[in-house]
Amino acid sequence: MNKEYLNVIAADNDEGNIIFFKNIFKDLRIGVKSQCFSSGEDLMEYLTSEGTIIPEVVFIKYDIPGKNSMECLDEIKTDSRLSNIIIVIYSDQISESEIEEIFVNGGNIVMRKPDTYDGLKKSLTEIITINWQYHTSGLNKDNFIMKV
């Protein structure tokens, strides 16, 4: 099953960040179909619904309201339908101990959110490009981790 695009979800309660993510995804050379949610609860309600199109990549703001990113990560990784999703957790400020906790609990990518639009575009482009390579080449994503 080789698709011509990636399904990507971004979960962030900051509308400005969501607009940035959507614009960056739209401008990528790789086809991206994106959806956005403003809380961890909305994200998990969508992902666990019957008939949901399971995304290849989910970006979750570290301190998202409702269910926090670690609760979402735990639910995703313990649900066999969702366990292959690449999870990107991001924040403006994130400590090394928080990064370690994310990786230990099954997160694949930790991104320190850049201060500028161009910096964010560069980071998102790198993450999506690497995921596209894994997606199209059938590489094993089980042990895939990355820090941006």
XYZ file of C-alpha atoms in Angstrom:
148
model
C 0.000 0.000 0.000
C 1.981 2.975 -1.237
C 0.139 6.270 -0.918
C 1.128 9.571 -2.405
C 0.695 11.503 0.836
C 1.044 11.273 4.599
C -1.860 11.693 6.982
C -0.667 14.033 9.722
C -2.386 15.362 12.845
C -1.344 18.333 14.954
C -2.734 18.793 18.473
C -2.135 22.259 19.917
C -4.338 24.708 21.820
C -2.554 27.734 20.295
C -4.437 28.767 17.137
C -1.345 30.588 15.824
C 0.710 27.387 15.982
C -2.056 25.468 14.187
C -2.084 28.047 11.373
C 1.717 27.772 11.062
C 1.555 23.961 10.944
C -1.193 23.974 8.285
C 0.659 26.491 6.094
C 3.948 24.605 6.368
C 2.305 21.236 5.600
C 0.547 22.777 2.583
C 3.845 24.107 1.176
C 5.827 20.858 1.473
C 6.858 18.961 -1.656
C 5.583 15.803 0.025
C 1.800 15.495 -0.003
C 0.338 15.934 3.468
C -3.292 15.657 4.495
C -3.543 17.311 7.886
C -6.101 17.581 10.646
C -5.814 19.665 13.795
C -7.200 19.359 17.296
C -7.072 21.821 20.182
C -6.968 19.377 23.107
C -5.645 15.960 24.007
C -9.199 14.795 24.669
C -10.366 15.776 21.164
C -7.313 14.074 19.642
C -7.891 10.796 21.480
C -11.643 10.861 20.833
C -10.890 11.109 17.103
C -8.138 8.464 17.081
C -10.209 5.910 18.992
C -13.381 6.424 16.946
C -14.595 3.641 14.688
C -13.568 4.055 11.055
C -10.943 6.744 11.717
C -8.187 7.084 9.131
C -5.099 6.334 11.198
C -2.414 8.989 10.617
C 1.236 8.197 10.005
C 2.453 11.099 12.172
C 0.930 12.942 15.144
C 2.409 16.180 16.524
C 1.344 16.832 20.137
C 2.163 19.956 22.121
C 3.861 18.818 25.342
C 1.591 20.814 27.665
C -1.678 20.505 25.744
C -4.782 20.932 27.936
C -7.223 18.173 28.761
C -5.383 14.910 28.395
C -1.723 15.859 28.443
C 0.777 14.629 25.871
C 2.046 11.803 28.079
C -1.485 10.465 28.636
C -2.122 10.623 24.879
C 1.207 8.918 24.174
C 0.385 6.104 26.606
C -3.076 5.547 25.090
C -1.727 5.566 21.534
C 1.112 3.142 22.242
C -1.122 0.672 24.116
C -3.807 0.567 21.393
C -2.746 -1.981 18.767
C -4.587 -0.048 16.010
C -2.584 3.101 16.800
C 0.773 1.733 17.925
C 2.518 2.318 14.547
C 1.879 6.070 14.551
C 5.040 8.183 14.755
C 4.556 10.490 17.757
C 6.233 13.904 17.770
C 6.034 15.788 21.065
C 7.111 19.402 20.982
C 7.466 22.374 23.276
C 9.175 25.760 23.484
C 10.971 24.651 26.649
C 11.567 21.003 27.465
C 14.083 19.547 29.900
C 16.406 16.615 29.270
C 14.526 14.560 31.895
C 11.215 15.266 30.116
C 12.797 14.260 26.791
C 14.043 11.027 28.326
C 10.573 10.308 29.750
C 9.003 10.830 26.305
C 11.399 8.365 24.650
C 11.038 5.798 27.461
C 7.240 5.926 27.073
C 7.340 5.325 23.315
C 7.558 8.789 21.771
C 9.538 8.809 18.521
C 10.524 12.446 18.068
C 11.018 15.340 20.467
C 11.124 18.803 18.924
C 12.096 21.997 20.674
C 9.792 24.394 18.858
C 11.876 27.069 17.135
C 11.154 30.747 17.831
C 10.786 31.671 14.165
C 8.472 30.572 11.357
C 11.475 29.678 9.174
C 12.967 27.603 11.994
C 9.657 25.789 12.488
C 9.370 25.199 8.743
C 12.886 23.708 8.657
C 12.159 21.378 11.610
C 8.769 20.232 10.287
C 10.188 19.695 6.799
C 12.969 17.517 8.226
C 10.543 15.464 10.326
C 8.045 14.946 7.483
C 10.819 14.112 4.972
C 12.315 11.442 7.228
C 8.881 9.981 7.926
C 8.127 9.941 4.202
C 11.342 7.967 3.637
C 10.337 5.431 6.302
C 6.803 5.280 4.899
C 7.788 4.712 1.264
C 10.711 2.352 1.843
C 9.031 0.069 4.380
C 11.757 0.637 6.980
C 11.081 -0.632 10.497
C 9.766 2.254 12.626
C 9.780 0.289 15.897
C 13.046 1.746 17.160
C 12.866 5.111 15.406
C 13.714 8.073 17.666
C 14.918 11.552 16.835
C 15.554 14.848 18.611
C 15.105 18.094 16.645
